[in-house]
Amino acid sequence: VCSMGNSTSRLYSVLAKTLSSGAVSQHQDCLEQLDPARLDPIDPKDLLEECQMVLQKRPPRFQRNFVNLKKNAASNHRPIRVMQWNILAQALGEGKDNFVQCPMEALKWEERKCLILEEILAYKPDILCLQEVDHYFDTFEPLLSRLGYQCTFFPKPWSPCLDVEQNNGPDGCALFFLKDRFELVNSANIRLTAMKLKTNQVAIAQTLKCSDTGRLFCIAVTHLKARTGWERFRSAQGCDLLQNLKSITQGAKIPLIVCGDFNAEPTEEVYREFSNSSLNLNSAYKLLSPDGQSEPPYTTWKIRPSGECRHTLDYIWYSQHALNVNSALGLLTEEQIGPNRLPSFNYPSDHLSLVCDFSFSQDPDRLL
């Protein structure tokens, strides 16, 4: 398994091969030899072709279109494409989440990871924010670093993945940005608190410098506590995250983008906290609605033993005084999702990916 060949196929099979937790220690020497910092770049087109070869027996990827949202004049710099996605931890998908209408064959990691990579490669984000990442070290970090991304991972302290037999380690949040577009100025791993207690939820916040404009901005990724009955807990976590982000952005002097699975509908307190924050944040996907004031009807849709779960839980927040949303990727329709809902042979996660193109405001010094 440690031998390297020049073909894309051999390169991919070595780097992306999923290792069980037992195999990780067994092949530690091999993993060290495959240090991505010492390996050649991968052409994204070659990797996409490789994924499509693995997926040739599955249905084709769903067609989703970008909706143009920009109303003002063209920007003088390339837009910044940000992708937010809870990709579904492999250990949870196979061992805990009980997607009763999803065949276990559809959750097979060797193919599901190719569906995830295909989605990422199709939209070519400049910045990628992921939750429920439990194959960071053997799949995402080796591959995405070779695609030109700088990679950061912050696992949950007590990941539920660890309760699943043959797990691949803890899940957590991961943040990736293209090194040729941005320079890392500051990075903070944040363990969220609630009622002064440290919790199992985390966030990553990084201040980047845009090479095109020289402008600074902060990108953050988080995943708040799940389940009904934990609304006050999520609210406290959100307050803690906002306090941290106020400090990092110097009270909104540095523009901010926050991506996350908040596990909260727009009716929850934590949503109102972000909407009403002094950081002057707006939710990008509201702009897809006719009045610009309503969130999408769903960002996750699944069937569990308790019944059908259709919720809006995922968001991309942004500093509306300093950033413009040029476009946003439309959601899957109910017809595309199908009666068995998500995940499926067509789609690898129970959450939809969100993708937005941002540009800096031409009047960044405008009052908040």
Coordinates of N, CA, C and O in Angstrom, one line a residue, residues 167-302:
N167 N -14.5 2.6 14.5 CA -14.5 4.0 14.1 C -13.2 4.5 13.6 O -12.2 3.8 13.7
N168 N -13.2 5.6 13.0 CA -12.0 6.2 12.4 C -11.5 7.4 13.3 O -10.9 8.3 12.7
G169 N -11.8 7.4 14.6 CA -11.4 8.5 15.4 C -12.5 9.5 15.6 O -13.6 9.3 15.0
P170 N -12.3 10.6 16.3 CA -13.3 11.6 16.5 C -13.7 12.4 15.3 O -12.9 12.6 14.4
D171 N -14.9 12.9 15.3 CA -15.3 13.8 14.2 C -15.1 15.2 14.8 O -15.0 15.5 16.0
G172 N -15.1 16.2 13.9 CA -14.9 17.6 14.3 C -15.2 18.5 13.1 O -15.6 18.1 12.0
C173 N -14.8 19.8 13.3 CA -14.9 20.8 12.2 C -13.6 20.9 11.5 O -12.5 20.7 12.1
A174 N -13.7 21.1 10.2 CA -12.4 21.3 9.4 C -12.6 22.5 8.5 O -13.7 22.8 8.0
L175 N -11.5 23.2 8.3 CA -11.5 24.5 7.5 C -10.4 24.4 6.5 O -9.2 24.1 6.9
F176 N -10.7 24.7 5.3 CA -9.7 24.6 4.2 C -9.7 25.9 3.4 O -10.8 26.3 3.0
F177 N -8.6 26.5 3.0 CA -8.6 27.6 2.1 C -7.4 27.5 1.2 O -6.4 26.9 1.5
L178 N -7.6 28.0 0.0 CA -6.6 27.9 -1.1 C -5.4 28.8 -0.7 O -5.6 30.1 -0.6
K179 N -4.2 28.3 -0.7 CA -3.0 29.0 -0.3 C -2.6 30.1 -1.3 O -2.0 31.0 -1.0
D180 N -3.0 29.9 -2.6 CA -2.6 30.9 -3.6 C -3.6 32.1 -3.6 O -3.3 33.0 -4.3
R181 N -4.6 32.0 -2.9 CA -5.6 33.1 -2.8 C -5.5 33.9 -1.5 O -5.9 35.0 -1.4
F182 N -5.1 33.2 -0.4 CA -5.2 33.8 0.9 C -3.9 33.5 1.7 O -3.3 32.4 1.5
E183 N -3.6 34.4 2.6 CA -2.5 34.2 3.5 C -3.1 34.1 5.0 O -3.9 35.0 5.3
L184 N -2.7 33.1 5.7 CA -3.2 33.0 7.1 C -2.5 34.0 8.0 O -1.3 34.1 8.1
V185 N -3.3 34.9 8.6 CA -2.8 35.9 9.6 C -2.9 35.4 11.0 O -2.0 35.6 11.8
N186 N -4.1 34.8 11.3 CA -4.3 34.3 12.7 C -5.3 33.1 12.7 O -6.2 33.1 11.8
S187 N -5.1 32.2 13.6 CA -5.9 31.0 13.7 C -6.3 30.7 15.1 O -5.4 30.8 16.0
A188 N -7.6 30.4 15.4 CA -8.0 30.1 16.8 C -8.9 28.9 16.7 O -9.9 28.9 16.0
N189 N -8.5 27.9 17.6 CA -9.4 26.8 17.8 C -10.2 27.1 19.1 O -9.6 27.4 20.1
I190 N -11.5 27.1 19.0 CA -12.4 27.5 20.1 C -13.2 26.4 20.6 O -14.0 25.8 19.8
R191 N -13.1 26.0 21.8 CA -14.0 25.1 22.5 C -15.1 25.9 23.1 O -14.9 26.7 24.0
L192 N -16.3 25.7 22.6 CA -17.4 26.5 23.0 C -17.8 26.2 24.5 O -17.8 25.1 25.0
T193 N -18.3 27.3 25.2 CA -18.8 27.2 26.5 C -20.2 27.5 26.6 O -20.8 28.1 25.7
A194 N -20.9 27.0 27.6 CA -22.3 27.2 27.8 C -22.5 27.3 29.3 O -22.2 26.4 30.0
M195 N -23.0 28.4 29.8 CA -23.2 28.6 31.2 C -21.9 28.4 32.0 O -21.9 27.7 33.0
K196 N -20.9 28.9 31.4 CA -19.5 28.9 32.0 C -18.9 27.5 32.0 O -17.8 27.3 32.6
L197 N -19.5 26.5 31.4 CA -19.0 25.2 31.3 C -18.5 24.9 29.9 O -19.1 25.3 28.9
K198 N -17.4 24.2 29.8 CA -16.8 23.8 28.5 C -17.7 22.7 28.0 O -18.2 21.8 28.7
T199 N -18.0 22.8 26.7 CA -18.9 21.8 26.0 C -18.2 20.9 25.0 O -16.9 21.1 24.8
N200 N -18.9 20.1 24.4 CA -18.3 19.1 23.4 C -18.3 19.7 22.0 O -17.9 19.0 21.1
Q201 N -18.8 21.0 21.9 CA -18.8 21.6 20.5 C -17.7 22.6 20.3 O -17.2 23.2 21.3
V202 N -17.3 22.7 19.1 CA -16.0 23.5 18.8 C -16.3 24.4 17.6 O -17.3 24.3 16.9
A203 N -15.3 25.3 17.4 CA -15.3 26.2 16.3 C -13.8 26.5 15.9 O -12.9 26.4 16.7
I204 N -13.6 26.8 14.6 CA -12.3 27.3 14.1 C -12.6 28.7 13.5 O -13.5 28.9 12.8
A205 N -11.7 29.6 13.9 CA -11.8 31.0 13.3 C -10.5 31.4 12.8 O -9.5 31.3 13.6
Q206 N -10.4 31.8 11.5 CA -9.1 32.1 10.9 C -9.2 33.5 10.3 O -10.2 33.8 9.5
T207 N -8.3 34.4 10.5 CA -8.2 35.6 9.8 C -7.3 35.5 8.6 O -6.1 35.0 8.8
L208 N -7.8 35.8 7.5 CA -7.1 35.6 6.2 C -6.8 37.0 5.5 O -7.6 37.9 5.7
K209 N -5.8 37.0 4.8 CA -5.5 38.2 3.9 C -5.7 37.8 2.5 O -5.1 36.8 2.0
C210 N -6.6 38.5 1.8 CA -6.9 38.2 0.4 C -5.8 38.7 -0.5 O -5.4 39.9 -0.5
S211 N -5.2 37.8 -1.3 CA -4.0 38.2 -2.1 C -4.5 39.2 -3.2 O -3.7 40.0 -3.7
D212 N -5.7 39.1 -3.7 CA -6.2 40.0 -4.8 C -6.3 41.5 -4.3 O -6.0 42.4 -5.0
T213 N -6.8 41.6 -3.1 CA -7.2 43.0 -2.6 C -6.3 43.5 -1.4 O -6.4 44.7 -1.1
G214 N -5.6 42.6 -0.8 CA -4.9 42.9 0.5 C -5.9 43.1 1.7 O -5.4 43.4 2.8
R215 N -7.1 42.8 1.5 CA -8.1 43.0 2.6 C -8.1 41.8 3.5 O -7.9 40.7 3.1
L216 N -8.3 42.1 4.8 CA -8.4 41.1 5.8 C -9.9 40.7 6.0 O -10.8 41.5 5.8
F217 N -10.1 39.4 6.3 CA -11.5 39.0 6.7 C -11.3 37.8 7.6 O -10.2 37.1 7.6
C218 N -12.3 37.4 8.3 CA -12.3 36.3 9.2 C -13.3 35.3 8.7 O -14.4 35.6 8.4
I219 N -12.9 34.0 8.7 CA -13.8 32.9 8.3 C -13.9 32.0 9.5 O -12.8 31.6 10.1
A220 N -15.1 31.6 9.9 CA -15.3 30.7 11.0 C -16.2 29.5 10.7 O -17.1 29.7 9.8
V221 N -16.0 28.4 11.3 CA -16.8 27.2 11.1 C -17.1 26.6 12.5 O -16.3 26.6 13.4
T222 N -18.4 26.2 12.6 CA -18.8 25.6 13.9 C -19.9 24.6 13.7 O -20.5 24.5 12.6
H223 N -20.2 23.9 14.8 CA -21.3 22.8 14.8 C -21.8 22.8 16.2 O -21.2 22.3 17.1
L224 N -23.0 23.4 16.4 CA -23.6 23.5 17.7 C -24.3 22.2 18.1 O -24.6 21.3 17.3
K225 N -24.7 22.1 19.4 CA -25.3 21.0 20.0 C -26.6 20.6 19.3 O -27.4 21.5 19.0
A226 N -26.8 19.3 19.1 CA -28.0 18.8 18.4 C -29.1 18.5 19.4 O -28.9 18.5 20.6
R227 N -30.3 18.2 18.8 CA -31.4 17.7 19.5 C -32.4 18.7 20.1 O -31.9 19.7 20.6
T228 N -33.6 18.3 20.1 CA -34.7 19.1 20.7 C -34.5 19.1 22.3 O -34.0 18.0 22.8
G229 N -34.8 20.2 22.9 CA -34.6 20.3 24.3 C -33.3 21.0 24.7 O -33.1 21.3 25.9
W230 N -32.4 21.2 23.8 CA -31.1 21.8 24.0 C -31.1 23.3 23.5 O -30.0 23.8 23.2
E231 N -32.2 23.9 23.4 CA -32.3 25.2 22.8 C -31.5 26.3 23.6 O -30.8 27.1 23.0
R232 N -31.7 26.3 24.9 CA -31.0 27.2 25.7 C -29.5 27.0 25.7 O -28.6 27.9 25.7
F233 N -29.1 25.7 25.6 CA -27.7 25.3 25.5 C -27.1 25.9 24.2 O -26.0 26.5 24.2
R234 N -27.8 25.7 23.1 CA -27.3 26.2 21.8 C -27.2 27.8 21.9 O -26.3 28.4 21.3
S235 N -28.2 28.4 22.5 CA -28.2 29.8 22.7 C -26.9 30.3 23.4 O -26.2 31.3 23.0
A236 N -26.6 29.6 24.5 CA -25.4 29.9 25.2 C -24.1 29.7 24.4 O -23.2 30.5 24.5
Q237 N -24.1 28.6 23.7 CA -22.9 28.4 22.8 C -22.8 29.5 21.7 O -21.7 29.9 21.4
G238 N -23.9 29.9 21.2 CA -23.9 30.9 20.2 C -23.4 32.3 20.8 O -22.6 33.0 20.1
C239 N -23.8 32.6 22.0 CA -23.3 33.8 22.6 C -21.8 33.8 22.8 O -21.1 34.7 22.6
D240 N -21.3 32.6 23.3 CA -19.9 32.4 23.5 C -19.1 32.6 22.2 O -18.1 33.3 22.1
L241 N -19.6 32.0 21.1 CA -19.0 32.1 19.8 C -19.0 33.6 19.3 O -17.9 34.1 18.8
L242 N -20.1 34.2 19.5 CA -20.1 35.7 19.1 C -19.1 36.5 19.9 O -18.5 37.4 19.3
Q243 N -19.0 36.2 21.2 CA -18.0 37.0 22.0 C -16.6 36.8 21.5 O -15.8 37.7 21.3
N244 N -16.3 35.5 21.2 CA -15.0 35.2 20.6 C -14.8 35.9 19.3 O -13.7 36.5 19.0
L245 N -15.8 35.9 18.4 CA -15.7 36.5 17.1 C -15.6 38.1 17.2 O -14.9 38.7 16.4
K246 N -16.2 38.7 18.2 CA -16.1 40.1 18.4 C -14.7 40.5 18.7 O -14.2 41.5 18.2
S247 N -14.1 39.7 19.5 CA -12.7 39.9 19.8 C -11.8 39.8 18.6 O -10.9 40.6 18.3
I248 N -12.0 38.7 17.9 CA -11.1 38.3 16.8 C -11.2 39.4 15.6 O -10.3 39.8 15.0
T249 N -12.5 39.9 15.4 CA -12.7 40.9 14.4 C -12.6 42.3 14.8 O -12.9 43.2 14.1
Q250 N -12.1 42.5 16.1 CA -12.0 43.8 16.6 C -13.3 44.6 16.6 O -13.4 45.7 16.2
G251 N -14.4 43.9 17.0 CA -15.7 44.5 17.0 C -16.2 44.8 15.6 O -16.8 45.9 15.4
A252 N -16.0 43.9 14.7 CA -16.5 44.0 13.3 C -15.7 44.9 12.4 O -16.1 45.2 11.3
K253 N -14.5 45.3 12.8 CA -13.7 46.1 11.9 C -13.1 45.2 10.8 O -12.9 45.6 9.7
I254 N -13.0 43.9 11.1 CA -12.6 42.9 10.1 C -13.8 42.2 9.7 O -14.6 41.6 10.5
P255 N -14.1 42.1 8.4 CA -15.3 41.4 7.9 C -15.3 40.0 8.3 O -14.3 39.4 8.5
L256 N -16.5 39.4 8.4 CA -16.7 38.1 9.0 C -17.6 37.2 8.2 O -18.6 37.7 7.7
I257 N -17.2 35.9 8.0 CA -18.1 34.9 7.4 C -18.2 33.8 8.4 O -17.1 33.3 8.8
V258 N -19.4 33.3 8.8 CA -19.5 32.2 9.8 C -20.3 31.1 9.1 O -21.5 31.4 8.7
C259 N -19.7 30.0 9.0 CA -20.4 28.8 8.4 C -20.7 27.8 9.5 O -19.9 27.6 10.4
G260 N -21.8 27.1 9.4 CA -22.1 26.1 10.4 C -23.4 25.4 10.3 O -24.3 25.8 9.7
D261 N -23.4 24.2 10.9 CA -24.6 23.5 11.2 C -24.9 23.9 12.7 O -24.3 23.5 13.6
F262 N -25.9 24.8 12.8 CA -26.3 25.4 14.1 C -27.3 24.5 14.8 O -27.7 24.7 16.0
N263 N -27.8 23.4 14.1 CA -28.8 22.5 14.7 C -30.0 23.3 15.3 O -30.6 22.9 16.2
A264 N -30.3 24.5 14.6 CA -31.3 25.4 15.1 C -32.1 25.9 14.0 O -31.6 26.4 13.0
E265 N -33.4 25.8 14.1 CA -34.3 26.5 13.1 C -34.3 28.0 13.3 O -33.8 28.5 14.3
P266 N -34.7 28.8 12.3 CA -34.7 30.2 12.4 C -35.6 30.8 13.6 O -35.5 31.9 13.9
T267 N -36.4 29.9 14.1 CA -37.3 30.4 15.2 C -36.5 30.3 16.6 O -37.1 30.9 17.6
E268 N -35.4 29.7 16.6 CA -34.6 29.6 17.9 C -33.9 30.9 18.3 O -33.5 31.7 17.4
E269 N -33.6 31.0 19.6 CA -32.9 32.1 20.1 C -31.6 32.3 19.6 O -31.1 33.5 19.3
V270 N -30.8 31.2 19.3 CA -29.5 31.4 18.8 C -29.5 32.0 17.4 O -28.6 32.8 17.1
Y271 N -30.5 31.8 16.6 CA -30.6 32.4 15.3 C -30.8 33.9 15.5 O -30.2 34.7 14.8
R272 N -31.7 34.3 16.4 CA -32.0 35.7 16.7 C -30.7 36.4 17.2 O -30.5 37.6 16.9
E273 N -29.9 35.7 18.0 CA -28.7 36.3 18.5 C -27.7 36.7 17.4 O -27.1 37.7 17.4
F274 N -27.6 35.8 16.4 CA -26.7 36.1 15.3 C -27.3 37.2 14.4 O -26.6 38.0 13.9
S275 N -28.7 37.2 14.2 CA -29.3 38.2 13.4 C -29.2 39.6 14.0 O -29.1 40.6 13.3
N276 N -29.2 39.6 15.4 CA -29.2 40.9 16.1 C -27.9 41.3 16.6 O -27.8 42.3 17.4
S277 N -26.9 40.6 16.3 CA -25.5 40.8 16.9 C -25.0 42.2 16.4 O -25.3 42.7 15.3
S278 N -24.2 42.8 17.3 CA -23.5 44.0 16.9 C -22.5 43.8 15.8 O -22.0 44.8 15.2
L279 N -22.2 42.6 15.4 CA -21.3 42.3 14.3 C -22.1 42.5 12.9 O -21.4 42.4 11.9
N280 N -23.4 42.8 13.0 CA -24.1 43.2 11.8 C -24.1 42.1 10.8 O -23.8 42.3 9.6
L281 N -24.5 40.9 11.2 CA -24.5 39.7 10.3 C -25.9 39.5 9.7 O -26.9 39.8 10.2
N282 N -25.8 39.0 8.5 CA -27.0 38.5 7.7 C -26.8 37.1 7.3 O -25.6 36.7 7.1
S283 N -27.9 36.4 7.1 CA -27.8 35.0 6.6 C -27.9 35.0 5.1 O -28.9 35.5 4.5
A284 N -26.9 34.5 4.4 CA -26.8 34.6 2.9 C -27.9 34.0 2.2 O -28.4 34.5 1.2
Y285 N -28.4 32.8 2.7 CA -29.4 32.1 2.0 C -30.8 32.7 2.1 O -31.7 32.3 1.4
K286 N -31.0 33.6 3.0 CA -32.2 34.4 3.0 C -32.4 35.1 1.7 O -33.5 35.4 1.2
L287 N -31.3 35.5 1.0 CA -31.4 36.3 -0.2 C -32.0 35.5 -1.4 O -32.4 36.1 -2.4
L288 N -32.1 34.2 -1.2 CA -32.8 33.4 -2.3 C -34.3 33.5 -2.2 O -35.0 33.2 -3.2
S289 N -34.8 34.0 -1.1 CA -36.3 34.1 -1.0 C -36.8 35.4 -1.7 O -36.0 36.3 -1.9
P290 N -38.0 35.4 -2.2 CA -38.5 36.5 -2.9 C -38.4 37.8 -2.2 O -38.1 38.9 -2.8
D291 N -38.6 37.8 -0.8 CA -38.5 39.1 -0.1 C -37.1 39.3 0.6 O -36.9 40.3 1.2
G292 N -36.2 38.3 0.4 CA -34.9 38.4 1.0 C -34.9 38.3 2.5 O -33.9 38.6 3.2
Q293 N -36.0 37.8 3.1 CA -36.2 37.8 4.5 C -36.4 36.4 5.1 O -36.5 36.2 6.3
S294 N -36.5 35.4 4.2 CA -36.9 34.1 4.7 C -35.8 33.0 4.4 O -35.3 33.0 3.3
E295 N -35.6 32.2 5.3 CA -34.6 31.1 5.1 C -35.2 30.0 4.2 O -36.4 29.9 4.0
P296 N -34.4 29.2 3.6 CA -34.9 28.1 2.8 C -35.8 27.2 3.6 O -35.7 27.1 4.8
P297 N -36.7 26.4 3.0 CA -37.6 25.5 3.7 C -36.9 24.4 4.4 O -37.4 23.8 5.3
Y298 N -35.7 24.0 3.9 CA -34.9 22.9 4.5 C -33.5 23.0 4.1 O -33.2 23.5 3.0
T299 N -32.6 22.5 4.9 CA -31.2 22.3 4.5 C -30.8 20.8 4.9 O -29.7 20.4 4.6
T300 N -31.7 20.1 5.6 CA -31.5 18.7 5.9 C -32.9 18.0 5.8 O -33.9 18.6 6.1
W301 N -32.9 16.8 5.3 CA -34.1 16.1 5.1 C -33.8 14.6 5.1 O -33.2 14.0 4.3
K302 N -34.3 13.9 6.2 CA -34.0 12.5 6.4 C -35.2 11.8 7.0 O -36.1 12.4 7.5

